[in-house]
Short mmCIF file of C-alpha atoms in Angstrom, two decimals:
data_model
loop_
_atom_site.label_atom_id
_atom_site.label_comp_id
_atom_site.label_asym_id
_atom_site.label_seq_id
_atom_site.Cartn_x
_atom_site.Cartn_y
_atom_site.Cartn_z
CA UNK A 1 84.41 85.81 75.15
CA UNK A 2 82.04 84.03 77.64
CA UNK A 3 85.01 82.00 78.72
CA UNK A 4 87.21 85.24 79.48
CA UNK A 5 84.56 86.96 81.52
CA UNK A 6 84.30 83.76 83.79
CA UNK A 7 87.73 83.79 84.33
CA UNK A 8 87.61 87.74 84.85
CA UNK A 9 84.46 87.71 87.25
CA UNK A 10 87.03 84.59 88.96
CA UNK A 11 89.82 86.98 89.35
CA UNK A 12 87.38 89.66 91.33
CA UNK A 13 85.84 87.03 93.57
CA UNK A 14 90.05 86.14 94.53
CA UNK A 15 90.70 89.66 95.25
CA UNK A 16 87.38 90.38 97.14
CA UNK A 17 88.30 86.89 99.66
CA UNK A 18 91.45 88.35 100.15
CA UNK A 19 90.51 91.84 101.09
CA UNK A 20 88.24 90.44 103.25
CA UNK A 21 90.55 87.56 104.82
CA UNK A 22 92.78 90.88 105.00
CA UNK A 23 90.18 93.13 107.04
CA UNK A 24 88.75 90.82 109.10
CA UNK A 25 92.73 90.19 109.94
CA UNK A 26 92.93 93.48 110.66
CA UNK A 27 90.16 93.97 113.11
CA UNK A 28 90.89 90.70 115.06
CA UNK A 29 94.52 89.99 115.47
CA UNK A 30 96.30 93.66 114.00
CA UNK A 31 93.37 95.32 116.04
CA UNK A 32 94.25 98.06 113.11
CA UNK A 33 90.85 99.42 112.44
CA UNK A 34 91.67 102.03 109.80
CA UNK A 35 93.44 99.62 107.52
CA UNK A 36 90.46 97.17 108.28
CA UNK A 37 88.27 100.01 106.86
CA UNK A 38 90.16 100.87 103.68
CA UNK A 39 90.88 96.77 102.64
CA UNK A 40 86.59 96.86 103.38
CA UNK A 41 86.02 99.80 101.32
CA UNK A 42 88.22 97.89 98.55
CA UNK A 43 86.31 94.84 98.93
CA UNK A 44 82.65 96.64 98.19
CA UNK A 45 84.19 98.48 95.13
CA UNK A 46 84.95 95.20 93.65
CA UNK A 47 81.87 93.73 94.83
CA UNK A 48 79.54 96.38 93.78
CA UNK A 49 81.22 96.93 90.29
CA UNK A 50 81.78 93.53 89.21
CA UNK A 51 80.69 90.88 91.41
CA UNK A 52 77.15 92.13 91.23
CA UNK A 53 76.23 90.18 94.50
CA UNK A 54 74.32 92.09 97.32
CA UNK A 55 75.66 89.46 100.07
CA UNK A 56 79.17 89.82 99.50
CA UNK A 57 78.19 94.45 99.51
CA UNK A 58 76.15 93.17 103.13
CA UNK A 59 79.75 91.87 104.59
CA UNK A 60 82.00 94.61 103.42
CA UNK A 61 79.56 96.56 105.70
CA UNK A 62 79.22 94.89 108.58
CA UNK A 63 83.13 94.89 109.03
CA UNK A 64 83.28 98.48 107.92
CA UNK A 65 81.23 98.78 110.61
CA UNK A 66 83.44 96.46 113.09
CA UNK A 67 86.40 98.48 112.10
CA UNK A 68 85.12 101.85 112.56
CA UNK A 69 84.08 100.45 116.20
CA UNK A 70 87.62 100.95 116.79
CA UNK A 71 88.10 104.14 115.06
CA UNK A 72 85.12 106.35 116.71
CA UNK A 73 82.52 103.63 118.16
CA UNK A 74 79.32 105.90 118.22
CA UNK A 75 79.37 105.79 114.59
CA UNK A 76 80.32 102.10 114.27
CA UNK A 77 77.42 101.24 116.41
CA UNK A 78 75.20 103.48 114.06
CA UNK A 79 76.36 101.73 111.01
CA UNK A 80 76.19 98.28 112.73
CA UNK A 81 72.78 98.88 113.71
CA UNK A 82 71.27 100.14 110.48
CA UNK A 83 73.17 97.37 108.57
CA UNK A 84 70.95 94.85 110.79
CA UNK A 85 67.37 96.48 111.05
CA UNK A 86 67.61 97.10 107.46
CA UNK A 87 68.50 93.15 106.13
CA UNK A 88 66.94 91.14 109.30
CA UNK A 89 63.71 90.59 107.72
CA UNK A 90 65.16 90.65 104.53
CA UNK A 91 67.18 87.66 104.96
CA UNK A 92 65.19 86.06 107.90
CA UNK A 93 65.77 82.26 105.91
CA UNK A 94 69.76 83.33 105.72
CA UNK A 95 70.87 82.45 109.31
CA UNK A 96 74.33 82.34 108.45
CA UNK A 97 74.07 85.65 107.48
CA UNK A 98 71.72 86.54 110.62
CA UNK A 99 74.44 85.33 113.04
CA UNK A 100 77.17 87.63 111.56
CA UNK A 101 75.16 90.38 111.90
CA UNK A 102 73.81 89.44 115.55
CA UNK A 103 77.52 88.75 116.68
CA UNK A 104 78.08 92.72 115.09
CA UNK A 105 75.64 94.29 116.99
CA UNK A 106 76.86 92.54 119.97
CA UNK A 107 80.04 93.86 119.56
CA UNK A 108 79.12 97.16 118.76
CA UNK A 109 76.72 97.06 122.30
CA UNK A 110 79.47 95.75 124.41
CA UNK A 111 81.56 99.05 122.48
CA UNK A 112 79.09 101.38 123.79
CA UNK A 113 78.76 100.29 127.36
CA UNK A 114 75.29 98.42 126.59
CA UNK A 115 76.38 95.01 128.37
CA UNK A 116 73.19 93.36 129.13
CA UNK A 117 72.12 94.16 126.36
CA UNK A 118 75.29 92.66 124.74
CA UNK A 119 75.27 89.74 126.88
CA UNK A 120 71.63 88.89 125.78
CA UNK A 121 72.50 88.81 121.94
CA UNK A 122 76.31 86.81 122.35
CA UNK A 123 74.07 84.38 124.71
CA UNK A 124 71.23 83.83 122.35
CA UNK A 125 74.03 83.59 119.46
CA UNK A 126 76.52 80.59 121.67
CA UNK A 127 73.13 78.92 122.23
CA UNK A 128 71.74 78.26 118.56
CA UNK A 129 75.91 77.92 117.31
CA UNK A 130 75.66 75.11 120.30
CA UNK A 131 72.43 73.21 118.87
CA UNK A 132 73.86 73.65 115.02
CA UNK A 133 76.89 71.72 116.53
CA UNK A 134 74.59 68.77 117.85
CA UNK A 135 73.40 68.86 114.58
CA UNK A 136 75.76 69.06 111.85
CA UNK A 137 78.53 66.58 114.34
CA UNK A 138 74.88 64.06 114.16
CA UNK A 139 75.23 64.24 110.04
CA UNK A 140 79.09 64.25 109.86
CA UNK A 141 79.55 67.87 109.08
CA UNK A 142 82.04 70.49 109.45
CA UNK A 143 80.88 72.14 112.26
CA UNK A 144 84.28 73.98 113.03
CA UNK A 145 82.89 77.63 112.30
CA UNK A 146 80.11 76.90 115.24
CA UNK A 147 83.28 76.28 117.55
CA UNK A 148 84.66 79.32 116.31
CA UNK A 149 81.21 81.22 117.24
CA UNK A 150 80.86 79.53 120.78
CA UNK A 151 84.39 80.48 121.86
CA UNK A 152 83.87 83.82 120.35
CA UNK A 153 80.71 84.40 122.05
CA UNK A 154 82.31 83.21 125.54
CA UNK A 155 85.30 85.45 124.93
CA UNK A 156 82.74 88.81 124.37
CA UNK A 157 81.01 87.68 127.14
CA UNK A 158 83.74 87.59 129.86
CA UNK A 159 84.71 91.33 128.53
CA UNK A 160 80.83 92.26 129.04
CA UNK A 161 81.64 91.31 132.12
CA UNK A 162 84.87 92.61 133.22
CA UNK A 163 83.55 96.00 131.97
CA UNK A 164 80.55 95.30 134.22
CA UNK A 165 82.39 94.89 137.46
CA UNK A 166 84.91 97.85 136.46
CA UNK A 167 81.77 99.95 136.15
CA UNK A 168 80.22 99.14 139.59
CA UNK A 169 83.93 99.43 141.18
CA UNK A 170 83.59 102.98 139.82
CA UNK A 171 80.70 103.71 140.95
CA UNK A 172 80.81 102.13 144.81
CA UNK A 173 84.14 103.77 145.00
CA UNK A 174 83.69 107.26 143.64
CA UNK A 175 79.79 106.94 146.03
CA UNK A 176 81.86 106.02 149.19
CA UNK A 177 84.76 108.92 148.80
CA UNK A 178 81.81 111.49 147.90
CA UNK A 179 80.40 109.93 151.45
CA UNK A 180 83.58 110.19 153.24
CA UNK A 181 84.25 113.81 151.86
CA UNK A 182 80.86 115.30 152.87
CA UNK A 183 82.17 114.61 156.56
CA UNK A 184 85.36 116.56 156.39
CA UNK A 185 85.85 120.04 156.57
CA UNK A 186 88.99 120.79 155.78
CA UNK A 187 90.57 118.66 153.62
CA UNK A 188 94.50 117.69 152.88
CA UNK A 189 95.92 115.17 151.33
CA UNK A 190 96.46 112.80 153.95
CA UNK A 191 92.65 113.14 154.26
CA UNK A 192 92.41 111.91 151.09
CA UNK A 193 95.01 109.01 151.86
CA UNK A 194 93.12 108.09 155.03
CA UNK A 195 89.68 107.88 152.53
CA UNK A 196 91.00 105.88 150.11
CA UNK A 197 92.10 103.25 152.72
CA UNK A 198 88.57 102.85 153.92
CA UNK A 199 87.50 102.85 150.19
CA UNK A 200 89.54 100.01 149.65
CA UNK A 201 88.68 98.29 152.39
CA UNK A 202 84.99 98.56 152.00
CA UNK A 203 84.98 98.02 148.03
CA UNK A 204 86.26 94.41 148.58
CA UNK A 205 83.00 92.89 149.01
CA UNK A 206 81.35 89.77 146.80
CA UNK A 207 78.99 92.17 145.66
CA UNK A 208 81.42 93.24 142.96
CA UNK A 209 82.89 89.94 142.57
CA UNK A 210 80.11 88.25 141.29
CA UNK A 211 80.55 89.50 137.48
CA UNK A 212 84.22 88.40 137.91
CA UNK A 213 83.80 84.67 139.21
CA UNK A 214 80.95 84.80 136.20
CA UNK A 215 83.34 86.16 133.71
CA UNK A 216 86.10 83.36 134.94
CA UNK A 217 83.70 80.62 134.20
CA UNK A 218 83.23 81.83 130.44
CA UNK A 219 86.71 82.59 129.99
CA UNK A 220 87.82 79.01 131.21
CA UNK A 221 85.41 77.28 129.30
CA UNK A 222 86.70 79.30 125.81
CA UNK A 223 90.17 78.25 126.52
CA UNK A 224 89.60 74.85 127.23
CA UNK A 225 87.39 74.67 123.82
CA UNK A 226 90.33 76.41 122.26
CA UNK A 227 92.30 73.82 123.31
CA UNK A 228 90.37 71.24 122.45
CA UNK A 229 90.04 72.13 119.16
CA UNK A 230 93.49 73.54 118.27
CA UNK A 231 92.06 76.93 117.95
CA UNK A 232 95.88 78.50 118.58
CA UNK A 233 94.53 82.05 117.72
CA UNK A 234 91.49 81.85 120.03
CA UNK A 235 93.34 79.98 122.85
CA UNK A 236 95.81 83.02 123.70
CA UNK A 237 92.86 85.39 122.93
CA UNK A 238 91.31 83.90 125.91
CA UNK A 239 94.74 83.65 127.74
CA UNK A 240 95.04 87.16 127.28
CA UNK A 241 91.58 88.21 129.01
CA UNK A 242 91.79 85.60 131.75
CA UNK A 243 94.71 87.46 132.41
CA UNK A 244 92.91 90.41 132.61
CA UNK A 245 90.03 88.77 134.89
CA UNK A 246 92.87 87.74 136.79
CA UNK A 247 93.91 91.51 137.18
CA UNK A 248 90.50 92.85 138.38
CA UNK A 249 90.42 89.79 141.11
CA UNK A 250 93.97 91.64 142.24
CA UNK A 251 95.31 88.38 141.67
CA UNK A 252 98.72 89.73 140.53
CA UNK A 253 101.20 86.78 140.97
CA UNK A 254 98.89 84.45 138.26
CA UNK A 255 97.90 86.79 135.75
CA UNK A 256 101.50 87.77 135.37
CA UNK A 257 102.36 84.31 134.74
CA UNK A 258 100.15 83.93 132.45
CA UNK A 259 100.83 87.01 130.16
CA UNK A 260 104.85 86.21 130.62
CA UNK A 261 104.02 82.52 129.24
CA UNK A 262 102.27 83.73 126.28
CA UNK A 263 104.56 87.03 125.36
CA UNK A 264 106.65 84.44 123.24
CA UNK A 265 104.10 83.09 120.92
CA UNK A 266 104.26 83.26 117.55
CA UNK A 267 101.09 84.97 116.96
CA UNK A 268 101.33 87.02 120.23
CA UNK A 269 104.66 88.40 119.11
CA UNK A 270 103.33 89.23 115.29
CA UNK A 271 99.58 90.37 116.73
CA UNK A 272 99.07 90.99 120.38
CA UNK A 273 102.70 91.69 121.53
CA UNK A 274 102.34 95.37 122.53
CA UNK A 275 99.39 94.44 124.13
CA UNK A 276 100.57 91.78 126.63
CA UNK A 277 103.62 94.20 127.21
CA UNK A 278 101.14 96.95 128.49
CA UNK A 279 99.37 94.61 130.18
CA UNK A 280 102.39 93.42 131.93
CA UNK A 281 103.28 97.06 132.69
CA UNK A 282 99.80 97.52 134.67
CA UNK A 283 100.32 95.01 136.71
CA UNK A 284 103.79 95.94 137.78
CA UNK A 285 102.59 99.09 138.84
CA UNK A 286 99.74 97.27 141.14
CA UNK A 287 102.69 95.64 142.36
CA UNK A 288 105.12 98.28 143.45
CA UNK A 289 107.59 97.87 140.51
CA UNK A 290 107.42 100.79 139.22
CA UNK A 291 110.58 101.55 137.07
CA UNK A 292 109.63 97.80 135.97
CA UNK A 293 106.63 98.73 134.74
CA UNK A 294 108.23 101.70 133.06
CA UNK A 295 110.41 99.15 130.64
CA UNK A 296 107.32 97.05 130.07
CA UNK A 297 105.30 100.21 129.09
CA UNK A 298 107.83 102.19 126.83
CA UNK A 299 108.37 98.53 124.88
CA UNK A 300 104.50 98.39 124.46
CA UNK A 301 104.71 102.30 123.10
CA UNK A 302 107.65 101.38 121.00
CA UNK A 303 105.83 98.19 119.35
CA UNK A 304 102.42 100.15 118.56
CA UNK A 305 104.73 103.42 117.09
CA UNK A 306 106.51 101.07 114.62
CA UNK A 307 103.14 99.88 113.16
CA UNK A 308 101.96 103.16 112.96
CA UNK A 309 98.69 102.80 115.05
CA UNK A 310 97.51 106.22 116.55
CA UNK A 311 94.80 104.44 118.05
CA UNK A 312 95.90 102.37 119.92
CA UNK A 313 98.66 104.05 120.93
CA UNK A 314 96.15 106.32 122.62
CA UNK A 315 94.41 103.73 124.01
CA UNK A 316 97.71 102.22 126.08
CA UNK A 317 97.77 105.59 127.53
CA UNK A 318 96.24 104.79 130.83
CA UNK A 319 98.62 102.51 131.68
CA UNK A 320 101.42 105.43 131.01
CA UNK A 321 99.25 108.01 133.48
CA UNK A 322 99.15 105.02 136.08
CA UNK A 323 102.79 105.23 135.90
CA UNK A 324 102.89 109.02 136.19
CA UNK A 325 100.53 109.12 139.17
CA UNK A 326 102.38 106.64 141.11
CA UNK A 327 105.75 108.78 140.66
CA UNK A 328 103.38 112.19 142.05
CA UNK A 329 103.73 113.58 138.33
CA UNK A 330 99.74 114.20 138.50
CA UNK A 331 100.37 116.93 135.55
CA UNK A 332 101.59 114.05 133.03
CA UNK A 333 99.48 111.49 134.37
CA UNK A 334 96.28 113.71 133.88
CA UNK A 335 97.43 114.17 130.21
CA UNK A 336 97.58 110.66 129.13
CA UNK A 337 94.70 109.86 131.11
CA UNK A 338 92.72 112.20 128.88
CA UNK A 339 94.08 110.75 125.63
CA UNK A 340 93.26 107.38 126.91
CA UNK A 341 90.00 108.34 127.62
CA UNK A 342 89.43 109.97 124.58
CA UNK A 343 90.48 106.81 122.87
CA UNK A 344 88.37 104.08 124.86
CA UNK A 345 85.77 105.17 127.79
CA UNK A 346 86.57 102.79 130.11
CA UNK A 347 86.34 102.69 133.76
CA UNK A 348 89.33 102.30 135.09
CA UNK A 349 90.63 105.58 133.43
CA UNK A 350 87.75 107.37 134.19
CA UNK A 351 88.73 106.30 138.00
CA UNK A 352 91.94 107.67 137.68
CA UNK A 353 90.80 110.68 136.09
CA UNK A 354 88.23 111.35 138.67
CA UNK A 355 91.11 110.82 141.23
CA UNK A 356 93.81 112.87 139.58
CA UNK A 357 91.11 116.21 139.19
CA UNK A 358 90.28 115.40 143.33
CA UNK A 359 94.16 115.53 144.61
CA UNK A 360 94.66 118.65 142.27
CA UNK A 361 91.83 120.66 143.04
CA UNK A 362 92.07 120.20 146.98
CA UNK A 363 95.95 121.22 146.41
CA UNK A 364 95.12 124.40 144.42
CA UNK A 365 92.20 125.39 147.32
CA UNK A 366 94.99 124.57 149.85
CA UNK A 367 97.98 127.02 148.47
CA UNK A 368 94.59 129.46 146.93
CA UNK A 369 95.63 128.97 142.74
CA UNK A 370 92.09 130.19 141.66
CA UNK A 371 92.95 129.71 138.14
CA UNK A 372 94.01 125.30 138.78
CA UNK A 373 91.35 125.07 141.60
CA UNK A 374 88.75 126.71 138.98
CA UNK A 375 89.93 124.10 136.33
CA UNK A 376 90.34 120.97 138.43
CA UNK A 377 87.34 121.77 140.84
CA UNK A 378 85.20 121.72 137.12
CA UNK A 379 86.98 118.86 135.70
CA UNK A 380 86.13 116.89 139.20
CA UNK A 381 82.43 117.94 138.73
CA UNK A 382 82.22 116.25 135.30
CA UNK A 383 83.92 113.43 136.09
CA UNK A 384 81.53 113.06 139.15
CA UNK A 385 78.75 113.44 137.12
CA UNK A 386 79.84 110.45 134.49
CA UNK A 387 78.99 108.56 137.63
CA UNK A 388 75.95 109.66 138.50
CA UNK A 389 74.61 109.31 134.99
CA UNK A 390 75.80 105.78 134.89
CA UNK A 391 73.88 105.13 137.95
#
C-alpha cells in the first residue's frame, strides 16, 4: 500500500509541474491571463488536497496573482501584495522563494503606475541574482536561473521606464496646450493645429529623453545577455521592447526593422505574433501609411480573435483609434480609445483620449450641439484632471 501511495502522491506532483509550467506559459509568452488563472487554481487544488506542501499552495498564488494582473490589475496588486507581507518574515531563510515574490510585487508596481517604486525592487532583485552568479559560476554551479532573473529584471526595468517618459510626455504636453489655450479666445480647429505644432516642437527636449536613453541601456544589455546565453525566448522579448524604445525616440525607420526581422520567429509567430503586428501597425501610422497600418492592425485583431483573448483584444485597441483619428473618424476612434483604456491605463491612450474629447468639444461649441459640447466638454475635464492628479 505504502508503495502505491508514493507512486500516487508522484502522479500529483507531475500534474501540479505541469499546470504550473502551463500557467506560468500562459502569463509570459500566451500573455492569456484567464487561462493562467484557471491552470493556477488547478495547481493549488492538487497541491492543497494531496501534496500537502504549503510552498508549492505559496506559488499557485503568486501567479494567480501575476495572472489576474492582466485580468483587472488593482486586484492582482492586492493579492500580490498580501501574498508577500504575509510569508516575508515567514520565509526570511527561503531566498529563492523571497525573490519570486519580490520580482511579483515588482510587477504588480510597474502594473499600477508605481515605477520608482518598481524600479527600486527589480534593481535590488538584478543586484543580489548578479552576486549569486559570482558565486555559484566560483563553485561550478548552475547558475542559469540567475541569468534568467537579471535579463528579466533589465527587461521590467526598460518598461518602468518607457512608461515613465510616456507619463511626463503626457503631462508636458497636455500643461503646454492648457497654456496655449488660456491665450485664445475663440478657438477653431486650425487653432488647435497651430498648438499642437508648438507642442511638438517644444516637447522635444532631453528632459524627456533621459528615461529613454536609460531604458536603451537596460534593454541592450538584456539582449546581449540573451544572446549570450541562448536565451531565444528572452532575446526577442527584449527585441520586442527595444522596438518599442525605439518608437518613443520617433525613431521609426529602426524599430520597424527590427519588429519585421523578428515577425518570422518561431516563438514570435506561436506567442507574440499579434503583438509585433500591432506594433507594426503603430508605427505605420506615425509614418503616414495609413491604409498600411490598417492591414497590419486588422491581422493583429484577427490573430488575438482566433485565440479567443478579450483582453487583449481590448488592449490593441489604441492602435485601432490611432487609425480612426488619423482618417477624421473621431466618433470610432473615441470608442476604441475607451476600450483600450479600459483595458490598460496607459499614457499614450489617455493622450489621445484627452485629444479626441478637445477637437470634439470645441466643434460642438462652434456649430452650438449643447447635448456633444455638454458630453465632450465633461469628458475633456476628466481627462484633464488624470493629469493633474498624476502631477
Amino acid at each position: 500500500m505504502a508503495g502505491k501511495e508514493i507512486v500516487t502522491i508522484d502522479i500529483f506532483k507531475q500534474d501540479y509541474q505541469s499546470l504550473i509550467r502551463e500557467a506560468v506559459s500562459a502569463i509570459n509568452d500566451e500573455r492569456n491571463y484567464i487561462k493562467a488563472y484557471d491552470l493556477a487554481t488547478q495547481a493549488k487544488l492538487i497541491a492543497e488536497n494531496y501534496l500537502e506542501d504549503e510552498l508549492s499552495i505559496i506559488e499557485c498564488e503568486r501567479i494567480r496573482g501575476l495572472a489576474y494582473l492582466g485580468i483587472d490589475s488593482s486586484i492582482g496588486h492586492d493579492l500580490i501584495k498580501k501574498l508577500y507581507f504575509e510569508n516575508k518574515n515567514k520565509f526570511k531563510d527561503n531566498k529563492d522563494l523571497l525573490i519570486k515574490l519580490e520580482l511579483a510585487l515588482g510587477v504588480s508596481k510597474r502594473v499600477i503606475g508605481e515605477y520608482n517604486k518598481a524600479i527600486q525592487v527589480f534593481r535590488k532583485i538584478y543586484k543580489y541574482a548578479e552576486k549569486k552568479v559570482n558565486e555559484e559560476k566560483s563553485r561550478g554551479k548552475d547558475v542559469s536561473e540567475f541569468i534568467r532573473i537579471i535579463i528579466r529584471c533589465y527587461i521590467e526595468i526598460t518598461c518602468c521606464l518607457i512608461y515613465k517618459s510616456q507619463q511626463k510626455n503626457y503631462l508636458v504636453r497636455v500643461n503646454l496646450i492648457e497654456e496655449r489655450l488660456k491665450k485664445l479666445n475663440l478657438m477653431e480647429i486650425r487653432d488647435l493645429e497651430e498648438i499642437y505644432k508648438y507642442v511638438d516642437e517644444q516637447i522635444c527636449n532631453s528632459e524627456i529623453n533621459i528615461e529613454l536613453n536609460e531604458a536603451e541601456r537596460y534593454i541592450k544589455k538584456a539582449f546581449l545577455m540573451s544572446k549570450e546565453h541562448n536565451l531565444k525566448d528572452l532575446e526577442l522579448f527584449s527585441l520586442l521592447d527595444y522596438a518599442c524604445v525605439l518608437v518613443e525616440k520617433k525613431e521609426f525607420d529602426e524599430a520597424l526593422r527590427i519588429l519585421e526581422s523578428i515577425k518570422e520567429e518561431q516563438f514570435v509567430q506561436e506567442n507574440l505574433f499579434g503583438y509585433v503586428l500591432d506594433e507594426i501597425g503603430i508605427i505605420l501610422i506615425h509614418k503616414g501609411r495609413i491604409e498600411e497600418a490598417k492591414e497590419y492592425l486588422d491581422s493583429a485583431w484577427n490573430w488575438l480573435y482566433k485565440r479567443n483573448d478579450i483582453n487583449e483584444l481590448n488592449r490593441i485597441c489604441y492602435g485601432i483609434a490611432l487609425y480612426f483619428f488619423k482618417k477624421g473618424n473621431l466618433d470610432l476612434a473615441y470608442a476604441f480609445a475607451e476600450l483600450a483604456y479600459k483595458q490598460d491605463q496607459n499614457f499614450p491612450c489617455l493622450k489621445l483620449l484627452y485629444e479626441i474629447c478637445l477637437i470634439k468639444y470645441i466643434s460642438a461649441q462652434r456649430v452650438g450641439n449643447e447635448s456633444e459640447y455638454a458630453f465632450y466638454r465633461s469628458e475633456y475635464d476628466r481627462y484633464k484632471l488624470f493629469c493633474n492628479s498624476s502631477l
